[in-house]
PDB file of C-alpha atoms in Angstrom:
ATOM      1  CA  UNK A   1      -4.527   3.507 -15.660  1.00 90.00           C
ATOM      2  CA  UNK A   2      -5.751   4.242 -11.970  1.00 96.00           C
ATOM      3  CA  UNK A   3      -5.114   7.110 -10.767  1.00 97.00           C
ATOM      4  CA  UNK A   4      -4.651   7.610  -6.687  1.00 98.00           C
ATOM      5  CA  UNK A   5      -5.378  10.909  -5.366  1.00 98.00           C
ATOM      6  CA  UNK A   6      -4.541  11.804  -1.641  1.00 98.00           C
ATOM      7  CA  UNK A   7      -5.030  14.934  -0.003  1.00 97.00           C
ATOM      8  CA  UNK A   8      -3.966  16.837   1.486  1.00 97.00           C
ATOM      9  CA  UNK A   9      -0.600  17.208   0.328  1.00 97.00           C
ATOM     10  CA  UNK A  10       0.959  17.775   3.674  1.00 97.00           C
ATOM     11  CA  UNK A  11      -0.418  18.170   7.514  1.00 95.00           C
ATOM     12  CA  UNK A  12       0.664  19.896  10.508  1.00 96.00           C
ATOM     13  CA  UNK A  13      -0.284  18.571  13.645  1.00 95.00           C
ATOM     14  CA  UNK A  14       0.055  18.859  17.090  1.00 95.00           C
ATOM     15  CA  UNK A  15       1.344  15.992  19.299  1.00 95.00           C
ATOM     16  CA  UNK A  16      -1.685  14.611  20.505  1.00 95.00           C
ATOM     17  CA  UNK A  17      -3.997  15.884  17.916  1.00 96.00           C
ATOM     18  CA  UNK A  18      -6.313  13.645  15.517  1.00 96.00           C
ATOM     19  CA  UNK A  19      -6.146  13.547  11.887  1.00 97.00           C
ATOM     20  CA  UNK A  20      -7.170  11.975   8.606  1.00 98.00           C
ATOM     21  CA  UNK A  21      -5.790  11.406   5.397  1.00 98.00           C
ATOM     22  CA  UNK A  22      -8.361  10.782   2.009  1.00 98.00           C
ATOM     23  CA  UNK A  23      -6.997   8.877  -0.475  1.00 98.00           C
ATOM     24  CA  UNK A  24      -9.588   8.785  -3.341  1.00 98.00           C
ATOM     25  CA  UNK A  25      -9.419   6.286  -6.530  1.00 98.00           C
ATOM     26  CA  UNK A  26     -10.344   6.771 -10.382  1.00 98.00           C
ATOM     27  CA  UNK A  27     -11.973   3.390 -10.479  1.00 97.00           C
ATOM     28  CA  UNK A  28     -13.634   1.187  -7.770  1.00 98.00           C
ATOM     29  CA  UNK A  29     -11.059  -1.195  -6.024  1.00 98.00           C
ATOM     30  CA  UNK A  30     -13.244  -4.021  -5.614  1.00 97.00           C
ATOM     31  CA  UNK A  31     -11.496  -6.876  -7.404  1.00 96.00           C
ATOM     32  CA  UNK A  32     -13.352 -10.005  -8.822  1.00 96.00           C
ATOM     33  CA  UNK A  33     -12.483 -12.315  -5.767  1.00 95.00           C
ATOM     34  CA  UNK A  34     -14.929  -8.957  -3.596  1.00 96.00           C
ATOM     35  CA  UNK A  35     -11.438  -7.462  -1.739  1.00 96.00           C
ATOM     36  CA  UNK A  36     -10.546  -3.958  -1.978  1.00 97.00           C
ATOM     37  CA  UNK A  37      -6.654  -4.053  -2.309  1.00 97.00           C
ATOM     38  CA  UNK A  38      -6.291  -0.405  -0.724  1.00 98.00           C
ATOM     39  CA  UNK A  39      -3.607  -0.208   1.512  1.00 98.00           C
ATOM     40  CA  UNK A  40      -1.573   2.366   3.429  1.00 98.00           C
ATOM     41  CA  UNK A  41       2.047   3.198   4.021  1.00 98.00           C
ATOM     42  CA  UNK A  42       4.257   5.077   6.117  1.00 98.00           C
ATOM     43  CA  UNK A  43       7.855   5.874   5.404  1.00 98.00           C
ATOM     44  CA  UNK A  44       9.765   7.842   8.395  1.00 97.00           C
ATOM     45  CA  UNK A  45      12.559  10.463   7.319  1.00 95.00           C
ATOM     46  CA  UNK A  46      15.349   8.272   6.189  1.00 95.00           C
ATOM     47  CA  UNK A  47      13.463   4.912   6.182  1.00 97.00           C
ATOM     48  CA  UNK A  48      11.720   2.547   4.202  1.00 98.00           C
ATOM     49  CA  UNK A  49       7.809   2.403   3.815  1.00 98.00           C
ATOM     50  CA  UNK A  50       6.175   0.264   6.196  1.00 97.00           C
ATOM     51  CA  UNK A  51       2.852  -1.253   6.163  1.00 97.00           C
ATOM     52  CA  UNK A  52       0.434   0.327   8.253  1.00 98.00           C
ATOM     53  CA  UNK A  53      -2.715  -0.851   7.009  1.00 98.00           C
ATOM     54  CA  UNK A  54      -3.758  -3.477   4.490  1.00 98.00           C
ATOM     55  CA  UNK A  55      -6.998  -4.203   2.637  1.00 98.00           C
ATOM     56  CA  UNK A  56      -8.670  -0.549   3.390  1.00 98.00           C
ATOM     57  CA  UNK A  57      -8.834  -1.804   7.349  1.00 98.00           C
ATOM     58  CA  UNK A  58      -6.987  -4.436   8.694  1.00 98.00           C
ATOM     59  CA  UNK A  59      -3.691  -3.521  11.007  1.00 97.00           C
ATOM     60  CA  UNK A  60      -0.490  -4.632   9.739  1.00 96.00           C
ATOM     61  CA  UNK A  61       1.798  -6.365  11.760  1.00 94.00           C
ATOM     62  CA  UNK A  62       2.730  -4.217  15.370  1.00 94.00           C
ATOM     63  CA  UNK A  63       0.975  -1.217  14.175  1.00 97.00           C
ATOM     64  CA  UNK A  64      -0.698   0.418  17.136  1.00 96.00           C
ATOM     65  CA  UNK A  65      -4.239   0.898  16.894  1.00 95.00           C
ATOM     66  CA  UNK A  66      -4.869   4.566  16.874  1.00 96.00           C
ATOM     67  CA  UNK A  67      -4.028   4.068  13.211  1.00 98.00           C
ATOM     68  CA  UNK A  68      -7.719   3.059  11.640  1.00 98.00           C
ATOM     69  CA  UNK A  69      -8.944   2.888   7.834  1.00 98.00           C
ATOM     70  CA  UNK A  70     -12.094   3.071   6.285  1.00 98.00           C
ATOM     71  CA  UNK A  71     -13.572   3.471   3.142  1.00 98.00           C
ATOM     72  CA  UNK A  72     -14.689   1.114  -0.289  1.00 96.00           C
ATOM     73  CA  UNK A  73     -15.271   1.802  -3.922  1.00 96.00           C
ATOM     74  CA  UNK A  74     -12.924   4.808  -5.333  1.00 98.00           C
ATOM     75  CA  UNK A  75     -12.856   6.499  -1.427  1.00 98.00           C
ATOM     76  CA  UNK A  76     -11.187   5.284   1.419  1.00 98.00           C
ATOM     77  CA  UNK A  77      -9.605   7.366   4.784  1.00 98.00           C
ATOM     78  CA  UNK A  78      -6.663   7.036   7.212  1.00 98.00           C
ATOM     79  CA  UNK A  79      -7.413   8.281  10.598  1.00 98.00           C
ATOM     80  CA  UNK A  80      -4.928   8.808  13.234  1.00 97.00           C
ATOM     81  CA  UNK A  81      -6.103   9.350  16.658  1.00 94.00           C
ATOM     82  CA  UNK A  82      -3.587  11.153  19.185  1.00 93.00           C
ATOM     83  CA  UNK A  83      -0.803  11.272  17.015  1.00 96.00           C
ATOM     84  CA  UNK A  84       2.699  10.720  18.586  1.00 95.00           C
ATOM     85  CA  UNK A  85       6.120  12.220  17.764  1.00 93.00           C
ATOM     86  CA  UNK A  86       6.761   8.561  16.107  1.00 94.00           C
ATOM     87  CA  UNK A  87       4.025   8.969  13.415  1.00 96.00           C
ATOM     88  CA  UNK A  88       5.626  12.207  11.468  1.00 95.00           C
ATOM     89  CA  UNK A  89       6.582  10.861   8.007  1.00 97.00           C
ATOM     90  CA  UNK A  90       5.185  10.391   4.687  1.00 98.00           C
ATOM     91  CA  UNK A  91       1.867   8.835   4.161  1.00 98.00           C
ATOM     92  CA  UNK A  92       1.050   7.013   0.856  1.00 98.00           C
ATOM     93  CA  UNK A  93      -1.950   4.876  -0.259  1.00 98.00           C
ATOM     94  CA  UNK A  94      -1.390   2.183  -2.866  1.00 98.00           C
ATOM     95  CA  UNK A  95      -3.938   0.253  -4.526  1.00 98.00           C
ATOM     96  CA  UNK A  96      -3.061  -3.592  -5.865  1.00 96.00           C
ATOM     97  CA  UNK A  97      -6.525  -4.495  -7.532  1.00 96.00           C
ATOM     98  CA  UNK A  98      -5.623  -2.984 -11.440  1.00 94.00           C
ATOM     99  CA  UNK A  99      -1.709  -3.581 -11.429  1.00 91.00           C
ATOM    100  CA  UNK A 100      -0.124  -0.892  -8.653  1.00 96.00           C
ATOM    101  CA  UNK A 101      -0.164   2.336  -7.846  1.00 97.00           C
ATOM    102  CA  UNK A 102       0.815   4.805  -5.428  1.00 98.00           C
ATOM    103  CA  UNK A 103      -1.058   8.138  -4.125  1.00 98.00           C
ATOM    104  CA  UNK A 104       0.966  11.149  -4.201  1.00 98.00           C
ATOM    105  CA  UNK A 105       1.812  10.787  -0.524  1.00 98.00           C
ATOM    106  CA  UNK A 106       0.859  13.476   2.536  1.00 98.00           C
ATOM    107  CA  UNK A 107       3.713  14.744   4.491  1.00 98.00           C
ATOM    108  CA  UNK A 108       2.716  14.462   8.268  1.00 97.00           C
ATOM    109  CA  UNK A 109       4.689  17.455   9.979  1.00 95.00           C
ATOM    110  CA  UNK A 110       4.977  19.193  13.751  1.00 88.00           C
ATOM    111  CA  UNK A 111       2.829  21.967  14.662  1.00 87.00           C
TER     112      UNK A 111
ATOM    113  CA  UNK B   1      13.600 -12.156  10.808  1.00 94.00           C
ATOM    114  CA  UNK B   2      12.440 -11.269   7.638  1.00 95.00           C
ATOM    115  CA  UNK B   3      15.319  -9.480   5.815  1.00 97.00           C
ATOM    116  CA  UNK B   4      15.447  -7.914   1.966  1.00 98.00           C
ATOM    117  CA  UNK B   5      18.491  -6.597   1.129  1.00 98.00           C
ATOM    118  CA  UNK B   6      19.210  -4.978  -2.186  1.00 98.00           C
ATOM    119  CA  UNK B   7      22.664  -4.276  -3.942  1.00 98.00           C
ATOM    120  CA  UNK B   8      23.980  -3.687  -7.240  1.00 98.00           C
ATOM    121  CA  UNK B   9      23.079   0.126  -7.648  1.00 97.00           C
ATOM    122  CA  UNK B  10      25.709   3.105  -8.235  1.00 97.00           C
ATOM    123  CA  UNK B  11      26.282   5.536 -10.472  1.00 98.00           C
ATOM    124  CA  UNK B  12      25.847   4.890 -14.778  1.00 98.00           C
ATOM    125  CA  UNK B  13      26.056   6.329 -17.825  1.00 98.00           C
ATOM    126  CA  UNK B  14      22.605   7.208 -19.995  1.00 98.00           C
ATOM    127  CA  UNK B  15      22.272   3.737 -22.338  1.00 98.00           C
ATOM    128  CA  UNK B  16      24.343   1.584 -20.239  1.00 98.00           C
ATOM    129  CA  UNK B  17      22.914  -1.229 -17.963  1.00 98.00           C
ATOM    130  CA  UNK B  18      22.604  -2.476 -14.589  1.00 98.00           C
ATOM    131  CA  UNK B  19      21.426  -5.179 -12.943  1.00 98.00           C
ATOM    132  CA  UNK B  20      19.877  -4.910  -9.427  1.00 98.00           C
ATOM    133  CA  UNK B  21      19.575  -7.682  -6.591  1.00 98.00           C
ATOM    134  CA  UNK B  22      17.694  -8.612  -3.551  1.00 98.00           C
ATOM    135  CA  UNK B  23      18.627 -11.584  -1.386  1.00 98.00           C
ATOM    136  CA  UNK B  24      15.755 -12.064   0.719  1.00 98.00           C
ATOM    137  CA  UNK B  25      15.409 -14.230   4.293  1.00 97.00           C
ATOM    138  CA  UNK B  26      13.047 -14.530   6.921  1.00 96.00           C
ATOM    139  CA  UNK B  27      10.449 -16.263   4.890  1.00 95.00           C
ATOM    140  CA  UNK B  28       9.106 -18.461   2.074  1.00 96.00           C
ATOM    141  CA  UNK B  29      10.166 -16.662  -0.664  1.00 97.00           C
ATOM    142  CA  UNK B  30       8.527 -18.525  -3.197  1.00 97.00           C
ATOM    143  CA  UNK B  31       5.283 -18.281  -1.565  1.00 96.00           C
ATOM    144  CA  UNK B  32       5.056 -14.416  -2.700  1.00 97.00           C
ATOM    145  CA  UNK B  33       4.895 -12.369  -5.568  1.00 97.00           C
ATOM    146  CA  UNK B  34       7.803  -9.808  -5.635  1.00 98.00           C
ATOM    147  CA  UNK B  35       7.826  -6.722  -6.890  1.00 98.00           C
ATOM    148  CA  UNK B  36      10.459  -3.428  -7.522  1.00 98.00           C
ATOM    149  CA  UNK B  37       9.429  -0.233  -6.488  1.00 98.00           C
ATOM    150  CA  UNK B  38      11.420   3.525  -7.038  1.00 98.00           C
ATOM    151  CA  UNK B  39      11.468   6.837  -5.568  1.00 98.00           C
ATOM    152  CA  UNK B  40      13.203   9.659  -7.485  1.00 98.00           C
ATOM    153  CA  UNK B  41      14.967  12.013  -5.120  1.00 96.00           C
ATOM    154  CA  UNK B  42      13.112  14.014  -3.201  1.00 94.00           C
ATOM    155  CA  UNK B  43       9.550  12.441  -5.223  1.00 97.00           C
ATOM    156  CA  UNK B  44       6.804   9.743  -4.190  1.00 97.00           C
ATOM    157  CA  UNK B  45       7.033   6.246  -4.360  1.00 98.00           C
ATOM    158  CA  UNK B  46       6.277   4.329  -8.105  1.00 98.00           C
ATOM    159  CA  UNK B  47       5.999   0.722  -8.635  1.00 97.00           C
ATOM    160  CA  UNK B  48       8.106  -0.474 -11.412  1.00 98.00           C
ATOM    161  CA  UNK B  49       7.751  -4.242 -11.793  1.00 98.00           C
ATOM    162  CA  UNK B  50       6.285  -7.540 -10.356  1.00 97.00           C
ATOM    163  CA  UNK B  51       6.596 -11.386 -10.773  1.00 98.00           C
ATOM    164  CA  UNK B  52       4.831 -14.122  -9.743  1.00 97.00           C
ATOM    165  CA  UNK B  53       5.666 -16.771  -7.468  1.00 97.00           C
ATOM    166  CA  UNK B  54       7.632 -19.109  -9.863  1.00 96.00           C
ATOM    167  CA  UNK B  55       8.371 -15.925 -12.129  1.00 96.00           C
ATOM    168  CA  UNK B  56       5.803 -17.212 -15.179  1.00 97.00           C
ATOM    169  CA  UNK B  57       4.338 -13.891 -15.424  1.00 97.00           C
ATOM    170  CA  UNK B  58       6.083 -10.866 -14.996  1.00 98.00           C
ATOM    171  CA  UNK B  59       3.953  -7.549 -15.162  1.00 97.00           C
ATOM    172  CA  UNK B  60       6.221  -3.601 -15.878  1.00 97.00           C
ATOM    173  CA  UNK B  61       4.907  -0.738 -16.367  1.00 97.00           C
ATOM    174  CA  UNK B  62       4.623   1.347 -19.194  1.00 96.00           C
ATOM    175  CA  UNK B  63       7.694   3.738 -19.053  1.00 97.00           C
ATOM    176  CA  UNK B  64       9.897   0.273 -18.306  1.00 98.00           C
ATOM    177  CA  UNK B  65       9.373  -2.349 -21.075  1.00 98.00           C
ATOM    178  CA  UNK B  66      11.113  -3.459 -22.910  1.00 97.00           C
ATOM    179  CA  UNK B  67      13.983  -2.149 -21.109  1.00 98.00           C
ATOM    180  CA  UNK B  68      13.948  -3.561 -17.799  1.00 98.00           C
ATOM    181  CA  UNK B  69      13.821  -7.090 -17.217  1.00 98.00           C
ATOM    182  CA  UNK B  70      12.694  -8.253 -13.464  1.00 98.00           C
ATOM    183  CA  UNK B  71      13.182 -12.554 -12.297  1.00 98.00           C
ATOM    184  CA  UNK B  72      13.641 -14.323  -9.393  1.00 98.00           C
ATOM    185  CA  UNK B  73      15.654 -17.500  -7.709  1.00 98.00           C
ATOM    186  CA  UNK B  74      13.766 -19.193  -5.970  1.00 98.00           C
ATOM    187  CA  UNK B  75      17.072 -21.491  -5.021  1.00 98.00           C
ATOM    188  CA  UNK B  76      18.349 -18.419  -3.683  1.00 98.00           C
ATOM    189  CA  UNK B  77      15.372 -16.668  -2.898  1.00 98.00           C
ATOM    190  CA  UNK B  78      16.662 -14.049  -4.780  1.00 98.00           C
ATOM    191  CA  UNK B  79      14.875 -11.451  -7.364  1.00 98.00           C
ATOM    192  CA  UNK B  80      16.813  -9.354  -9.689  1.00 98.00           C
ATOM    193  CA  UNK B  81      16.114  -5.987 -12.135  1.00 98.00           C
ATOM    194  CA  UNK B  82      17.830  -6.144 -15.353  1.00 98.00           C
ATOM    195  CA  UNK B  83      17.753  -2.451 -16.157  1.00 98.00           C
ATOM    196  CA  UNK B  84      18.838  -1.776 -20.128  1.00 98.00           C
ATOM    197  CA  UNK B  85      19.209   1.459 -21.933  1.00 98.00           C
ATOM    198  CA  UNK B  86      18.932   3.266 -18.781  1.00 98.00           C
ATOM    199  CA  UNK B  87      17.391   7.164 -18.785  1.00 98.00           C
ATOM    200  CA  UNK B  88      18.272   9.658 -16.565  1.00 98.00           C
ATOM    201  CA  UNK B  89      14.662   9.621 -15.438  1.00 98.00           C
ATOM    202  CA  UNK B  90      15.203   6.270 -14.026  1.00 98.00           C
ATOM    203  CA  UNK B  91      17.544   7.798 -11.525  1.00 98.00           C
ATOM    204  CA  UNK B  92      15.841   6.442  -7.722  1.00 98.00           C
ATOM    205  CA  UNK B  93      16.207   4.518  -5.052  1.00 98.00           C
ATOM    206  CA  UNK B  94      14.913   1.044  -5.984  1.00 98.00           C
ATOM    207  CA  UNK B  95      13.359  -1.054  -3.618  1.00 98.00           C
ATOM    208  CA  UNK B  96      12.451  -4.741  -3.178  1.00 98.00           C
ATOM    209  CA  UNK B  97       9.469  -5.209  -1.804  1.00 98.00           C
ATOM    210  CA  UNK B  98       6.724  -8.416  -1.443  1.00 97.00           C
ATOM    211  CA  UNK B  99       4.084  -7.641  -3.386  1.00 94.00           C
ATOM    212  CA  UNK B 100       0.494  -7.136  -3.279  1.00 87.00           C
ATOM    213  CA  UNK B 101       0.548  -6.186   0.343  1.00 89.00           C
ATOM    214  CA  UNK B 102       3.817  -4.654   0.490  1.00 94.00           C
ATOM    215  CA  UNK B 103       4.140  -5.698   4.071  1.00 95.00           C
ATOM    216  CA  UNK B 104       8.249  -6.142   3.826  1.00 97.00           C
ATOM    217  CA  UNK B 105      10.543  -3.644   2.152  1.00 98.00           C
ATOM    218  CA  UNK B 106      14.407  -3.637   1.885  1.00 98.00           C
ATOM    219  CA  UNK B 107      16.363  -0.623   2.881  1.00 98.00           C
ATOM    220  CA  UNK B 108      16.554   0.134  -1.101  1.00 98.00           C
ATOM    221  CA  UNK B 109      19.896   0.786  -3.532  1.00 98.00           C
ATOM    222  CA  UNK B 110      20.256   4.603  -5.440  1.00 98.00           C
ATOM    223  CA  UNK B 111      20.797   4.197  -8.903  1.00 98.00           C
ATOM    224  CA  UNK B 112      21.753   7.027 -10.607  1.00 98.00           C
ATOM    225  CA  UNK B 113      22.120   7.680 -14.322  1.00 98.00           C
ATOM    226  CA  UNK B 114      24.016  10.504 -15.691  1.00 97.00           C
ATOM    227  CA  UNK B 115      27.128  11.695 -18.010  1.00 96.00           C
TER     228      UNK B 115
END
């Protein structure tokens, strides 16, 4: 089974800070078609995850772009530049090349 | 609007069943893969199931067969979890969710399972 490791476990920013979030993989994510289904999440206190980012770098739908990803293989990164009050929440990776599976998550806090 | 919204959770006994819905809108539900995903309280998120687009293949993993059962309506554009011999590790909040890309989630249903 893949295993998705993120770190780090939690962050504490500062409203306007930058930050980034590595989410690494126990096998290469490349499927046979030459996408890497790596994605990224966010779920708010009390909310459902939402799609932030989908295929290691592509924006989901109405996400702002200070949110980037990069990465390919087994190691991939979420940046987020000047984060905002609005961004504090949970942060998962999930990969959907070998079946699915979720990182452990990293737990975006105030300063 | 796309909309998924689950129901059927609530509180069971260890062994007993439930069976879980999501009535979905907003979209061509039979142009997606679905799939169920949990979170235990307080824990990260797990996928638990996925079906195909006319529900041919179905795909669990390992700590679910045999036990849960997912399918879909694609009259209704509905998709259901049969859950069997339910554990009290399977207490969560199950979600419905499009799969592959994940891009639409329902607000999820708590299902909890104890004596």
């Amino acid at each position: 089974d893949v295993v998705m490791t993120q770190t780090p476990p939690s962050l504490s920013v500062a409203i306007g800070q930058s930050v980034s979030i590595s989410c690494k993989s126990s096998q290469s994510l490349v499927y046979s078609d030459g996408k890497t289904y790596l994605h990224w999440l966010l779920q708010s206190p009390g909310q459902s995850p939402k799609l932030l980012i989908y295929q290691v770098s592509n924006l989901g739908s109405g996400v702002p772009d200070r949110f980037s990803g990069t990465g390919s293989q087994k190691d991939f990164t979420l940046k987020i530049s000047r984060v905002e009050a609005e961004d504090l929440g949970v942060y998962y990776c999930v990969q959907a090349t070998h079946f699915r599976t979720f990182g452990g998550g990293t737990k975006l806090e105030l300063k | 609007e796309v909309q998924l919204v689950e129901s059927g959770g609530g509180l069971v006994q260890p062994g007993r069943s439930l069976k879980l819905s999501c009535a979905a809108s907003g979209f061509t539900f039979s142009d997606y893969y679905m799939a169920w995903v949990r979170q235990a309280p307080t824990k990260g998120l797990e996928w638990v199931a996925s079906i195909s687009y006319d529900g041919g293949s179905t795909y669990y993993r390992d700590s679910v067969k045999g036990r849960f059962t997912i399918s879909r309506d694609n009259a209704k554009s509905s998709l259901y979890l049969q859950m069997d011999s339910l554990r009290s590790e399977d207490t969560a909040t199950y979600y419905c969710t499009t799969d592959a890309l994940f891009a639409y989630w329902g607000q999820g249903t708590l299902v909890t399972v104890s004596s």
